[in-house]
Short mmCIF file of C-alpha atoms and ligand atoms in Angstrom, two decimals:
data_model
loop_
_atom_site.label_atom_id
_atom_site.label_comp_id
_atom_site.label_asym_id
_atom_site.label_seq_id
_atom_site.Cartn_x
_atom_site.Cartn_y
_atom_site.Cartn_z
CA MET G 6 -68.05 29.44 7.10
CA ALA G 7 -67.66 29.03 3.48
CA PHE G 8 -65.26 28.67 1.00
CA ILE G 9 -65.78 31.11 -2.56
CA GLU G 10 -65.51 28.06 -4.33
CA GLN G 11 -68.61 26.53 -2.92
CA LEU G 12 -71.01 29.71 -2.83
CA ALA G 13 -73.13 27.60 -5.58
CA ALA G 14 -74.37 25.75 -2.69
CA VAL G 15 -75.52 28.60 -0.52
CA GLU G 16 -76.91 30.88 -2.88
CA GLY G 17 -79.76 32.83 -1.11
CA GLN G 18 -78.08 31.95 2.47
CA THR G 19 -76.20 34.20 4.89
CA VAL G 20 -72.83 32.99 4.85
CA THR G 21 -69.21 34.43 6.45
CA LEU G 22 -66.02 34.19 3.97
CA ARG G 23 -62.72 34.81 5.28
CA GLY G 24 -59.88 36.38 3.51
CA TRP G 25 -58.07 38.73 1.88
CA VAL G 26 -58.55 41.77 -0.24
CA ALA G 27 -57.41 41.67 -3.18
CA ASN G 28 -58.46 44.90 -4.71
CA LYS G 29 -61.06 47.98 -3.21
CA ARG G 30 -63.32 50.74 -4.44
CA SER G 31 -65.46 52.60 -2.68
CA SER G 32 -68.13 55.27 -4.76
CA LYS G 33 -70.98 56.94 -2.81
CA GLY G 34 -71.56 55.07 0.23
CA LEU G 35 -70.53 51.96 -1.18
CA VAL G 36 -67.17 49.81 -0.93
CA PHE G 37 -66.59 47.02 -3.51
CA ILE G 38 -64.23 44.70 -2.03
CA ILE G 39 -62.87 41.85 -4.17
CA LEU G 40 -62.13 39.00 -1.49
CA ARG G 41 -59.76 36.50 -2.32
CA ASP G 42 -59.87 33.14 0.10
CA GLY G 43 -57.55 30.76 -2.06
CA THR G 44 -60.52 28.86 -3.65
CA GLY G 45 -61.62 31.96 -5.56
CA LEU G 46 -62.69 35.49 -5.38
CA CYS G 47 -65.50 37.33 -4.62
CA GLN G 48 -67.01 40.57 -4.68
CA CYS G 49 -68.09 41.95 -1.24
CA VAL G 50 -70.91 44.79 -1.08
CA ALA G 51 -70.73 46.96 1.69
CA ASP G 52 -73.44 49.84 1.83
CA ALA G 53 -73.29 52.42 4.26
CA SER G 54 -77.51 52.72 4.43
CA LYS G 55 -77.53 49.33 5.16
CA LEU G 56 -74.25 48.88 7.50
CA ASN G 57 -73.17 49.79 11.11
CA GLU G 58 -71.35 53.01 11.14
CA GLU G 59 -68.58 51.13 12.72
CA ALA G 60 -68.20 48.34 10.05
CA PHE G 61 -68.93 50.63 7.06
CA SER G 62 -65.64 52.67 7.96
CA LEU G 63 -63.86 49.50 8.50
CA ALA G 64 -64.49 48.84 4.69
CA ASP G 65 -63.64 51.64 3.88
CA LYS G 66 -60.53 51.71 5.63
CA LEU G 67 -59.24 48.24 3.82
CA THR G 68 -56.41 48.10 2.37
CA GLN G 69 -54.78 45.60 -0.29
CA GLU G 70 -54.22 42.22 1.18
CA SER G 71 -55.92 43.21 4.79
CA SER G 72 -56.89 39.72 6.48
CA VAL G 73 -60.84 39.92 6.86
CA GLU G 74 -63.69 37.88 7.65
CA ILE G 75 -66.85 39.07 6.24
CA THR G 76 -70.27 37.97 6.59
CA GLY G 77 -73.29 38.74 4.46
CA LYS G 78 -76.07 37.36 1.76
CA ILE G 79 -75.08 35.68 -1.22
CA CYS G 80 -76.57 36.72 -4.20
CA ARG G 81 -75.99 35.54 -7.83
CA ASP G 82 -74.70 38.17 -10.04
CA GLU G 83 -73.43 36.39 -13.41
CA ARG G 84 -71.45 39.87 -14.49
CA GLN G 85 -69.10 39.07 -11.00
CA VAL G 86 -66.45 37.55 -11.02
CA GLY G 87 -66.81 33.53 -10.11
CA GLY G 88 -70.30 34.39 -10.80
CA TYR G 89 -71.69 35.82 -6.99
CA GLU G 90 -72.06 38.37 -4.99
CA LEU G 91 -71.64 38.84 -1.13
CA ARG G 92 -74.30 41.46 0.37
CA VAL G 93 -72.00 42.66 3.53
CA SER G 94 -74.00 42.62 7.20
CA ASP G 95 -70.91 41.97 9.49
CA LEU G 96 -67.01 42.61 9.04
CA LYS G 97 -64.15 41.52 11.25
CA VAL G 98 -60.73 42.50 10.71
CA TYR G 99 -57.56 40.14 11.34
CA GLN G 100 -54.84 42.80 10.37
CA LEU G 101 -54.88 45.55 8.20
CA ALA G 102 -52.40 45.56 5.69
CA GLN G 103 -49.73 47.67 5.20
CA ASP G 104 -48.46 49.19 1.82
CA TYR G 105 -48.40 45.95 -0.41
CA PRO G 106 -45.49 46.49 -2.76
CA ILE G 107 -47.44 44.55 -5.28
CA THR G 108 -49.48 46.44 -7.04
CA LYS G 109 -51.36 46.60 -10.12
CA LYS G 110 -48.68 47.95 -12.27
CA ALA G 111 -46.41 46.22 -14.29
CA HIS G 112 -43.35 44.68 -12.19
CA GLY G 113 -39.83 43.84 -13.32
CA VAL G 114 -39.59 40.14 -13.03
CA GLU G 115 -36.51 40.64 -10.99
CA PHE G 116 -38.77 42.48 -8.12
CA LEU G 117 -41.56 39.93 -8.36
CA MET G 118 -39.06 37.04 -7.69
CA ASP G 119 -37.77 38.82 -4.33
CA ASN G 120 -41.15 38.77 -3.62
CA ARG G 121 -41.77 35.71 -4.64
CA HIS G 122 -43.43 34.68 -1.04
CA LEU G 123 -46.18 37.75 -1.68
CA TRP G 124 -46.23 36.81 -5.23
CA LEU G 125 -48.13 33.24 -4.82
CA ARG G 126 -51.19 35.53 -3.90
CA SER G 127 -51.71 36.91 -7.96
CA ASN G 128 -53.94 35.30 -10.02
CA ARG G 129 -51.72 33.93 -12.41
CA GLN G 130 -49.63 32.25 -9.68
CA TRP G 131 -52.04 31.00 -7.66
CA ALA G 132 -53.46 29.02 -11.26
CA ILE G 133 -50.14 28.15 -12.09
CA MET G 134 -50.14 26.57 -8.43
CA ARG G 135 -53.53 24.91 -9.09
CA ILE G 136 -52.47 23.42 -12.21
CA ARG G 137 -49.12 22.02 -10.49
CA ASN G 138 -51.52 20.76 -7.64
CA ARG G 139 -53.33 18.70 -10.17
CA ILE G 140 -50.56 17.42 -12.72
CA ILE G 141 -48.80 15.63 -9.59
CA GLN G 142 -52.07 13.72 -8.70
CA ALA G 143 -52.80 13.14 -12.63
CA ILE G 144 -48.95 11.46 -12.53
CA HIS G 145 -49.35 9.19 -9.05
CA ARG G 146 -52.90 8.47 -10.43
CA PHE G 147 -51.89 7.11 -13.67
CA PHE G 148 -48.80 5.14 -11.98
CA GLN G 149 -50.74 3.84 -9.08
CA GLU G 150 -53.81 2.67 -11.24
CA ARG G 151 -51.77 0.42 -13.29
CA GLY G 152 -50.00 -1.23 -10.27
CA PHE G 153 -46.70 1.08 -9.76
CA ILE G 154 -45.23 1.45 -6.55
CA GLU G 155 -43.91 4.43 -5.30
CA MET G 156 -40.67 4.56 -3.92
CA ASP G 157 -38.44 7.23 -2.39
CA SER G 158 -34.71 7.30 -3.30
CA PRO G 159 -32.56 8.81 -0.73
CA ILE G 160 -31.39 12.76 -1.25
CA PHE G 161 -27.96 12.48 -0.40
CA THR G 162 -25.80 9.63 -2.77
CA GLY G 163 -22.32 9.08 -3.23
CA ASN G 164 -22.54 7.98 -7.32
CA ALA G 165 -22.71 10.53 -9.87
CA ALA G 166 -25.25 9.27 -12.28
CA GLU G 167 -25.46 12.78 -14.42
CA GLY G 168 -22.29 13.49 -15.59
CA THR G 169 -20.04 14.93 -12.92
CA THR G 170 -20.13 18.47 -13.89
CA THR G 171 -23.76 19.11 -12.18
CA LEU G 172 -22.91 17.87 -8.69
CA PHE G 173 -24.10 19.74 -5.67
CA GLU G 174 -21.20 18.19 -3.39
CA THR G 175 -22.07 17.91 0.36
CA ASP G 176 -20.41 16.57 3.55
CA PHE G 177 -21.37 13.27 4.57
CA TYR G 178 -19.79 12.94 8.22
CA ASP G 179 -16.57 13.86 6.81
CA GLU G 180 -17.50 11.84 3.26
CA LYS G 181 -17.63 13.05 0.35
CA ALA G 182 -21.84 13.05 -0.60
CA TYR G 183 -23.35 14.67 -3.32
CA LEU G 184 -27.12 15.93 -3.76
CA ALA G 185 -28.90 13.56 -6.21
CA GLN G 186 -29.03 14.59 -9.98
CA THR G 187 -31.37 11.42 -10.02
CA GLY G 188 -32.95 8.24 -7.80
CA GLN G 189 -32.38 6.23 -11.13
CA LEU G 190 -30.02 4.25 -10.34
CA TYR G 191 -31.92 3.16 -6.92
CA GLY G 192 -35.23 2.67 -8.83
CA GLU G 193 -33.20 -0.12 -10.86
CA ALA G 194 -32.77 -1.62 -7.95
CA MET G 195 -35.97 -1.29 -6.60
CA ALA G 196 -37.82 -2.41 -9.87
CA MET G 197 -35.74 -5.93 -9.45
CA ALA G 198 -37.62 -6.06 -6.16
CA MET G 199 -41.28 -4.91 -7.53
CA GLY G 200 -41.05 -5.03 -11.19
CA ARG G 201 -42.21 -1.91 -11.80
CA ILE G 202 -41.98 1.48 -9.49
CA TYR G 203 -42.10 4.94 -9.77
CA THR G 204 -39.38 7.66 -7.99
CA PHE G 205 -41.30 11.70 -7.47
CA GLY G 206 -38.72 13.90 -5.24
CA PRO G 207 -36.74 16.59 -5.18
CA THR G 208 -33.64 16.22 -7.71
CA PHE G 209 -30.13 18.77 -7.71
CA ARG G 210 -28.06 19.90 -10.63
CA ALA G 211 -25.90 22.67 -10.62
CA GLU G 212 -26.77 24.25 -13.53
CA LYS G 213 -24.44 27.38 -13.92
CA SER G 214 -26.16 28.88 -16.98
CA LYS G 215 -29.38 30.51 -16.66
CA THR G 216 -31.60 29.55 -19.20
CA ARG G 217 -35.34 29.27 -19.01
CA ARG G 218 -35.77 25.57 -18.47
CA HIS G 219 -33.01 24.60 -15.55
CA LEU G 220 -33.53 24.89 -11.70
CA SER G 221 -31.08 23.60 -9.70
CA GLU G 222 -33.43 22.34 -8.03
CA PHE G 223 -36.47 20.31 -9.52
CA TRP G 224 -38.63 17.63 -9.18
CA MET G 225 -38.55 14.63 -11.47
CA ILE G 226 -41.01 11.43 -11.46
CA GLU G 227 -38.73 8.45 -12.80
CA PRO G 228 -40.74 5.28 -13.31
CA GLU G 229 -38.25 2.37 -13.90
CA ILE G 230 -39.61 -1.21 -15.16
CA ALA G 231 -38.20 -4.64 -15.00
CA PHE G 232 -38.65 -6.70 -18.85
CA CYS G 233 -39.38 -3.78 -20.51
CA ASP G 234 -37.71 -2.43 -23.68
CA LEU G 235 -36.95 0.91 -25.81
CA ASP G 236 -40.17 0.11 -27.60
CA MET G 237 -42.39 -0.40 -25.13
CA ASN G 238 -40.99 2.75 -22.72
CA MET G 239 -41.95 4.89 -25.54
CA ASP G 240 -45.34 3.54 -25.26
CA LEU G 241 -45.56 4.01 -21.87
CA ILE G 242 -44.73 7.34 -21.96
CA GLU G 243 -46.70 8.63 -24.67
CA GLU G 244 -49.73 7.49 -22.83
CA PHE G 245 -48.13 9.16 -19.51
CA LEU G 246 -48.25 12.40 -20.89
CA ARG G 247 -51.54 11.72 -23.26
CA TYR G 248 -53.52 10.93 -19.50
CA VAL G 249 -51.63 14.13 -17.78
CA VAL G 250 -52.51 16.91 -20.38
CA GLU G 251 -56.12 15.22 -20.79
CA ALA G 252 -56.56 15.43 -16.76
CA ILE G 253 -55.77 19.12 -16.91
CA LEU G 254 -57.58 19.68 -19.75
CA GLU G 255 -60.73 17.96 -17.64
CA GLU G 256 -60.13 19.93 -13.82
CA CYS G 257 -58.74 22.97 -15.11
CA PRO G 258 -60.66 24.77 -17.06
CA GLU G 259 -61.23 27.95 -15.25
CA GLU G 260 -57.10 27.67 -14.57
CA LEU G 261 -55.97 27.14 -18.42
CA GLU G 262 -58.96 30.25 -19.15
CA LEU G 263 -57.23 32.90 -16.66
CA LEU G 264 -53.64 32.14 -17.84
CA GLU G 265 -55.08 32.35 -21.69
CA ARG G 266 -53.30 28.99 -22.39
CA ASN G 267 -54.99 28.00 -25.89
CA ILE G 268 -56.52 24.86 -25.34
CA GLU G 269 -56.60 23.32 -28.72
CA LYS G 270 -52.76 23.56 -28.64
CA LEU G 271 -52.83 21.23 -25.55
CA LYS G 272 -56.08 18.88 -27.67
CA ASN G 273 -53.16 18.45 -30.17
CA VAL G 274 -51.49 15.31 -27.51
CA ARG G 275 -54.45 13.34 -28.38
CA LYS G 276 -53.04 12.80 -32.18
CA PRO G 277 -49.94 9.68 -32.26
CA PHE G 278 -46.52 10.99 -31.07
CA PRO G 279 -43.68 11.31 -34.24
CA ARG G 280 -40.71 8.59 -33.23
CA MET G 281 -37.79 9.20 -34.91
CA SER G 282 -33.93 8.23 -34.80
CA TYR G 283 -31.46 11.24 -33.62
CA THR G 284 -29.94 10.44 -37.32
CA ASP G 285 -33.09 11.77 -38.96
CA ALA G 286 -33.96 14.22 -36.48
CA VAL G 287 -30.49 15.91 -37.57
CA LYS G 288 -31.24 15.63 -41.04
CA ILE G 289 -34.71 17.32 -40.30
CA ILE G 290 -32.77 19.88 -38.27
CA ARG G 291 -30.10 21.07 -41.23
CA GLY G 292 -33.48 21.03 -43.75
CA GLU G 293 -32.02 17.75 -45.23
CA LYS G 294 -34.66 16.13 -44.80
CA ASP G 295 -38.57 16.71 -45.57
CA VAL G 296 -41.78 15.83 -42.91
CA ASN G 297 -45.26 16.02 -44.00
CA GLY G 298 -43.90 18.28 -47.14
CA ARG G 299 -42.55 20.51 -44.60
CA ASN G 300 -38.52 21.67 -44.39
CA SER G 301 -37.45 22.85 -41.37
CA ILE G 302 -35.52 25.75 -43.14
CA LYS G 303 -38.14 26.87 -45.61
CA THR G 304 -40.69 26.91 -42.64
CA LEU G 305 -38.10 28.94 -41.12
CA GLU G 306 -37.57 31.70 -43.75
CA ASN G 307 -41.28 31.93 -44.43
CA ASP G 308 -42.01 32.06 -40.83
CA LEU G 309 -39.55 35.16 -40.92
CA ALA G 310 -40.50 37.29 -43.90
CA GLU G 311 -44.20 37.08 -42.48
CA LEU G 312 -42.98 37.94 -39.39
CA ARG G 313 -41.43 41.15 -40.59
CA GLN G 314 -44.56 41.93 -42.58
CA ARG G 315 -46.66 42.03 -39.31
CA ILE G 316 -44.20 44.23 -37.67
CA THR G 317 -44.58 46.38 -40.65
CA ASP G 318 -48.29 46.82 -40.96
CA ILE G 319 -48.41 47.20 -36.63
CA GLN G 320 -46.06 49.92 -36.95
CA ALA G 321 -48.19 51.47 -39.28
CA GLU G 322 -51.58 51.09 -37.57
CA VAL G 323 -49.83 52.68 -34.74
CA ALA G 324 -48.57 55.61 -36.33
CA GLU G 325 -51.91 56.35 -38.15
CA ARG G 326 -53.59 55.69 -33.98
CA GLU G 327 -51.23 58.04 -32.99
CA ALA G 328 -51.83 60.71 -35.68
CA LYS G 329 -55.99 59.85 -34.89
CA ILE G 330 -55.07 61.06 -31.50
CA LYS G 331 -53.50 64.42 -32.34
CA ALA G 332 -56.35 64.83 -34.62
CA PRO G 333 -58.97 68.08 -33.27
CA GLY G 334 -61.76 67.97 -32.10
CA MET G 335 -61.10 63.92 -30.90
CA LYS G 336 -63.22 62.96 -27.77
CA LYS G 337 -61.75 61.58 -24.86
CA GLY G 338 -63.56 58.50 -24.79
CA GLU G 339 -61.47 57.98 -28.93
CA ILE G 340 -58.54 59.04 -27.47
CA ASN G 341 -58.46 56.38 -23.89
CA PHE G 342 -59.64 53.49 -26.73
CA ASN G 343 -57.03 54.82 -29.82
CA GLN G 344 -54.50 54.70 -26.47
CA ASN G 345 -55.29 51.37 -25.52
CA LYS G 346 -54.91 49.79 -28.50
CA ILE G 347 -51.47 51.37 -29.12
CA ALA G 348 -50.45 49.54 -25.98
CA GLY G 349 -51.73 46.58 -26.83
CA LEU G 350 -50.13 47.25 -30.71
CA LYS G 351 -46.71 48.04 -29.02
CA ASN G 352 -47.00 44.82 -26.61
CA GLU G 353 -47.24 42.37 -29.52
CA LEU G 354 -44.30 44.76 -31.34
CA LYS G 355 -42.33 43.84 -28.30
CA ASP G 356 -42.69 40.29 -28.86
CA LEU G 357 -42.59 39.98 -32.48
CA GLU G 358 -39.16 41.43 -32.52
CA GLU G 359 -37.97 39.41 -30.22
CA SER G 360 -38.74 36.77 -32.50
CA SER G 361 -37.54 38.10 -35.64
CA LYS G 362 -34.23 38.46 -34.08
CA ASN G 363 -34.28 34.80 -33.02
CA ILE G 364 -35.23 33.04 -36.24
CA PRO G 365 -31.85 34.01 -38.09
CA GLN G 366 -29.95 33.32 -35.32
CA TRP G 367 -31.70 29.39 -35.70
CA ILE G 368 -31.90 29.27 -39.04
CA GLU G 369 -27.80 29.43 -38.83
CA SER G 370 -27.34 27.02 -36.27
CA ALA G 371 -29.66 24.29 -37.73
CA LYS G 372 -28.02 24.74 -41.40
CA ALA G 373 -25.13 24.65 -39.11
CA PHE G 374 -25.74 21.54 -36.80
CA GLU G 375 -23.50 18.51 -36.84
CA HIS G 376 -24.33 14.74 -36.25
CA GLY G 377 -23.15 13.92 -32.97
CA ASN G 378 -23.90 16.88 -31.15
CA ASP G 379 -26.43 17.21 -28.41
CA PHE G 380 -29.49 19.62 -29.81
CA GLY G 381 -29.40 22.73 -28.01
CA GLY G 382 -32.95 24.88 -27.16
CA SER G 383 -33.13 26.18 -30.72
CA ASP G 384 -32.64 23.04 -32.48
CA GLU G 385 -35.03 21.67 -30.17
CA THR G 386 -37.55 24.77 -31.74
CA VAL G 387 -36.40 23.79 -35.14
CA LEU G 388 -37.33 20.67 -35.03
CA THR G 389 -40.67 20.54 -32.79
CA ARG G 390 -41.99 23.50 -34.82
CA LEU G 391 -42.77 21.24 -37.69
CA PHE G 392 -44.98 19.20 -35.52
CA ASP G 393 -47.95 20.00 -33.17
CA SER G 394 -47.61 17.12 -30.88
CA PRO G 395 -44.46 16.21 -28.52
CA VAL G 396 -41.72 14.32 -30.21
CA MET G 397 -39.93 11.38 -29.50
CA VAL G 398 -36.08 10.90 -30.68
CA TYR G 399 -34.36 7.80 -29.89
CA ASN G 400 -31.04 6.10 -30.92
CA TRP G 401 -28.56 8.55 -29.31
CA PRO G 402 -24.94 8.88 -29.98
CA ALA G 403 -23.54 7.03 -26.97
CA GLY G 404 -20.88 10.30 -26.38
CA ILE G 405 -23.51 11.99 -25.48
CA LYS G 406 -25.42 10.43 -23.35
CA ALA G 407 -25.51 8.85 -19.57
CA PHE G 408 -23.19 5.62 -19.25
CA TYR G 409 -26.13 3.48 -18.21
CA MET G 410 -27.96 3.04 -21.54
CA LYS G 411 -27.81 0.30 -23.22
CA ARG G 412 -25.72 0.09 -26.36
CA ALA G 413 -28.01 -0.06 -29.79
CA ASN G 414 -27.39 -2.51 -32.28
CA ASP G 415 -24.70 0.02 -33.76
CA PRO G 416 -22.87 0.63 -30.88
CA ASP G 417 -22.03 3.68 -31.61
CA TYR G 418 -25.58 4.96 -30.42
CA VAL G 419 -27.39 4.08 -27.35
CA LYS G 420 -30.94 3.14 -26.88
CA GLY G 421 -32.00 6.62 -25.22
CA VAL G 422 -35.31 8.86 -25.93
CA ASP G 423 -35.87 11.77 -25.69
CA VAL G 424 -39.45 14.08 -25.45
CA LEU G 425 -39.26 17.15 -27.20
CA ALA G 426 -42.58 19.16 -26.17
CA PRO G 427 -43.90 21.36 -28.71
CA GLU G 428 -44.78 25.47 -28.63
CA GLY G 429 -40.95 25.60 -28.07
CA TYR G 430 -40.57 23.70 -24.22
CA GLY G 431 -37.95 21.48 -25.63
CA GLU G 432 -36.93 18.67 -23.70
CA ILE G 433 -39.42 17.28 -20.86
CA VAL G 434 -38.72 13.41 -20.80
CA GLY G 435 -35.03 11.50 -20.84
CA GLY G 436 -35.57 8.14 -21.07
CA SER G 437 -33.18 5.01 -21.75
CA GLU G 438 -33.40 0.95 -21.90
CA ARG G 439 -30.56 0.64 -19.46
CA GLU G 440 -27.26 -1.41 -19.81
CA ASP G 441 -28.09 -4.62 -18.89
CA ASN G 442 -24.87 -6.46 -19.39
CA LEU G 443 -22.15 -6.43 -16.72
CA ASP G 444 -19.26 -6.27 -19.00
CA LEU G 445 -20.27 -3.84 -21.16
CA LEU G 446 -21.34 -1.66 -18.04
CA VAL G 447 -18.43 -1.93 -16.26
CA GLU G 448 -16.50 -0.95 -19.51
CA ARG G 449 -18.93 2.07 -19.46
CA ILE G 450 -18.32 3.41 -15.98
CA LYS G 451 -14.52 2.67 -16.66
CA ASP G 452 -14.75 4.86 -19.97
CA GLU G 453 -16.63 7.76 -17.90
CA GLY G 454 -13.54 7.39 -15.41
CA LEU G 455 -16.57 7.12 -12.54
CA PRO G 456 -15.09 5.44 -9.56
CA MET G 457 -16.00 1.56 -9.88
CA GLU G 458 -16.26 0.75 -6.02
CA ALA G 459 -19.24 3.86 -5.90
CA PHE G 460 -20.82 1.36 -8.31
CA GLU G 461 -20.15 -1.72 -7.23
CA TRP G 462 -23.94 -2.34 -5.43
CA TYR G 463 -25.63 -0.88 -9.18
CA LEU G 464 -23.35 -3.50 -10.49
CA ASP G 465 -24.64 -6.49 -8.53
CA LEU G 466 -28.39 -5.48 -10.02
CA ARG G 467 -26.71 -7.37 -13.71
CA ARG G 468 -25.07 -10.04 -11.37
CA TYR G 469 -27.95 -11.13 -10.05
CA GLY G 470 -30.93 -11.63 -12.27
CA SER G 471 -30.24 -9.09 -14.86
CA VAL G 472 -33.05 -8.54 -16.86
CA PRO G 473 -34.06 -6.14 -19.36
CA HIS G 474 -35.12 -2.88 -18.19
CA SER G 475 -35.77 0.71 -19.22
CA GLY G 476 -37.44 3.83 -17.88
CA PHE G 477 -37.49 7.81 -18.11
CA GLY G 478 -37.63 10.72 -16.36
CA LEU G 479 -39.86 13.86 -16.52
CA GLY G 480 -38.97 17.10 -15.00
CA LEU G 481 -41.95 18.78 -13.28
CA GLU G 482 -41.17 22.06 -14.34
CA ARG G 483 -40.82 21.76 -17.54
CA LEU G 484 -44.05 19.73 -17.68
CA VAL G 485 -45.97 22.43 -15.96
CA ALA G 486 -44.41 25.45 -17.84
CA TRP G 487 -45.73 23.93 -21.21
CA ILE G 488 -48.93 23.40 -20.05
CA CYS G 489 -49.47 26.45 -18.76
CA LYS G 490 -47.37 27.81 -21.65
CA LEU G 491 -45.09 30.05 -19.42
CA PRO G 492 -41.98 31.54 -20.24
CA HIS G 493 -39.70 30.70 -17.56
CA VAL G 494 -39.68 27.53 -15.06
CA ARG G 495 -38.98 30.10 -12.67
CA GLU G 496 -43.20 30.54 -11.85
CA THR G 497 -44.12 26.86 -12.27
CA ILE G 498 -42.48 25.80 -8.83
CA PRO G 499 -43.09 27.98 -4.99
CA PHE G 500 -40.04 28.74 -4.32
CA PRO G 501 -37.53 28.39 -7.24
CA ARG G 502 -33.75 27.45 -6.37
CA MET G 503 -31.55 28.45 -9.60
CA TYR G 504 -28.46 29.85 -10.08
CA GLY G 505 -28.24 33.72 -8.61
CA ARG G 506 -31.47 32.61 -6.63
CA LEU G 507 -31.47 31.21 -2.56
CA PHE G 508 -34.53 33.94 -1.35
CA PRO G 509 -37.02 34.12 -0.66
O1 4AD K 630 -32.56 13.55 -19.10
P1 4AD K 630 -32.51 13.82 -17.62
O2 4AD K 630 -31.29 14.07 -17.07
O3 4AD K 630 -32.61 12.22 -17.54
C1 4AD K 630 -32.49 11.65 -16.15
O4 4AD K 630 -32.03 12.18 -15.26
C2 4AD K 630 -32.54 10.45 -16.09
N1 4AD K 630 -31.78 9.59 -15.17
C3 4AD K 630 -34.10 9.94 -16.07
C4 4AD K 630 -34.30 8.62 -15.98
O5 4AD K 630 -34.11 7.48 -17.25
N2 4AD K 630 -35.06 8.05 -15.12
O6 4AD K 630 -33.40 14.68 -17.08
C5 4AD K 630 -34.83 14.25 -17.48
C6 4AD K 630 -35.51 15.38 -17.23
C7 4AD K 630 -35.08 16.05 -18.46
O7 4AD K 630 -36.28 15.30 -19.35
C8 4AD K 630 -35.92 17.38 -17.85
O8 4AD K 630 -36.92 17.42 -18.04
C9 4AD K 630 -35.66 17.16 -16.79
O9 4AD K 630 -35.31 16.26 -16.15
N3 4AD K 630 -34.37 18.42 -15.86
C10 4AD K 630 -34.34 19.50 -15.33
N4 4AD K 630 -35.29 20.11 -15.01
C11 4AD K 630 -35.14 21.53 -14.70
N5 4AD K 630 -34.08 22.17 -14.61
C12 4AD K 630 -33.24 21.24 -14.70
N6 4AD K 630 -32.04 22.11 -14.38
C13 4AD K 630 -33.19 20.05 -15.42
N7 4AD K 630 -32.30 18.79 -15.85
C14 4AD K 630 -33.24 17.83 -16.09
MG1 MG K 631 -31.62 14.62 -21.01
#
C-alpha cells in the first residue's frame, strides 16, 4: 500500500494505490486512468496485452469518481502529472460511480455550491484545503513557539461584544443566549490568568449582506496579551502575518502553483507594513495626500485609461483572429489555435470590463468619503492599491469601533487597528488596546446601551489588578482567500455558512 505523494520512494517497485478515478481515456488496447488518492494524482496505464481480460475490461468500464484499488509497477515519467506512472498489473473496483455531476465543462457557482460535498474533490479545492490546513498549523506554531497558551472560549454566550446587529440569538434553557461573535472578552479574562493566550475557534455573525468576504460562521484567531500596548500589538500582528505567509511559501509551492498564485506578490509581506492613522488614511483615500509620490485618485484614473486601452486592443485582436478563421484555406490546427486564443482573450475581456465598471465607482466614493465613516470595501481597495504589503490603520473614530477599545489621547478616537491586505482583500485583522479603566469602560457600556449585568464579570477584570492589555482577531477565511487569491471566501472553508446557504 502506498500514497501517491510517496511514489519517489518506491520507484521501480510494485505497489498498490487506492483512490478515485479523476479521469479516464482509452485508446487502442490501452486505458489511461488518472488516479486521485487525496495526496496527489498518478496516471495508471492498463495495457490489454499485459493484463488479464477481466481486469482490463474492468479498467475500460471505469467511470469518473469510481473507487478503485490499483496495483502495478511505478516508473519515473517526467511528462506525467506527479512525475510517475503506474503500469497496472491488477485492479479491484470498490464501486463503479454513477454519472458524476461535476464534469470538465464550466459549471455555475451556485451549482458547484449545491454540490460542495463533491466539489471538494476537485484540484483547486484540494489545493485550497491543503493550504488552509498548513495555515492553521503555522498559526498554532507561531503562538506556541512564543509561549502563548491556547484557550477554548465558549460558543454560547450572554454577551454581545461586536455590536447588536449581527447576533444569532438562541435559546439556552429558557434564557436568551447568542452564538459567540468573538472569544475576546473571555480571552481577556484568561490573559489575566495566563499572561498571553490565544483562542482559535468558530465565530458567528448574522451578516445579511452578500459580499465576497462575509461568512455567517467563520474561524477566528484571537491572541490577548497582558502588559501590551497598541504599538506592541501592531509589532506582533506584523511578525505573525509574515510568519504565516512565509510558512505557506515554504510548505505549499505545489498548491500555490496549481492555483496560479503569483508568489512574488506574497513575498512583499517581507517589507515593513506601512502604519498610518485613520485620519491620514482618509486623506490618502480622498486624494488629498500622496504616498511615495502616488495619488490615489490619479492612480485610479491612469489605471482606468490603461484598462480601456487594453480593452480596445483585445477587441481588435479578437476581430482579427475571427476574420482569420473565416479566411479560405485555413488548416484545422490553425483554426483550433485561433479559437482557443479567442476564448482566452474573451475571458480576459470579461474581467477587464468588470474592473473598468468598478473603477469609476471607486473614484466617486473615494472623493466623497467623509471623515468619521467606516471604510467600505472599495475605500480599502483604493488605499491598499498604493502599497504592496499589508497596511495598518490605527486610531479610529470612537463612534465606529467596539465599546471595549481604549480611548486615545484625543478621546474622540480609540486605540484600534485594522490590517488591510493587498490586492483588494481588505480587512483581515481587527485589534486594539483594551479600555483598562473601570469608570471609562462602564461609561462605554452605558453609551452603547448594553445590559450592565451581563458585563459585570468583564468589569471585574478592571476591578482586580487591571493592566494595559491588547489583542487582535484574524479571520482565517479572509487570510486563506488572500493567500490563495480567491474571488470569494466561500471557497476557503469546506462547508461555508452564509446568508442563503445552509446546505450541504
Ligand atoms: O474586526 P472584528 O470584528 O474584531 C473582533 O471580533 C475582535 N474581537 C478581535 C479582537 O480584537 N480580538 O473581526 C476580526 C476579523 C476581521 O478582521 C475579519 O478578518 C474577520 O474577523 N471577520 C470575518 N470573516 C468572515 N466573515 C465575517 N462575517 C467576518 N467578520 C469579521
Ligand atoms: Mg473589524
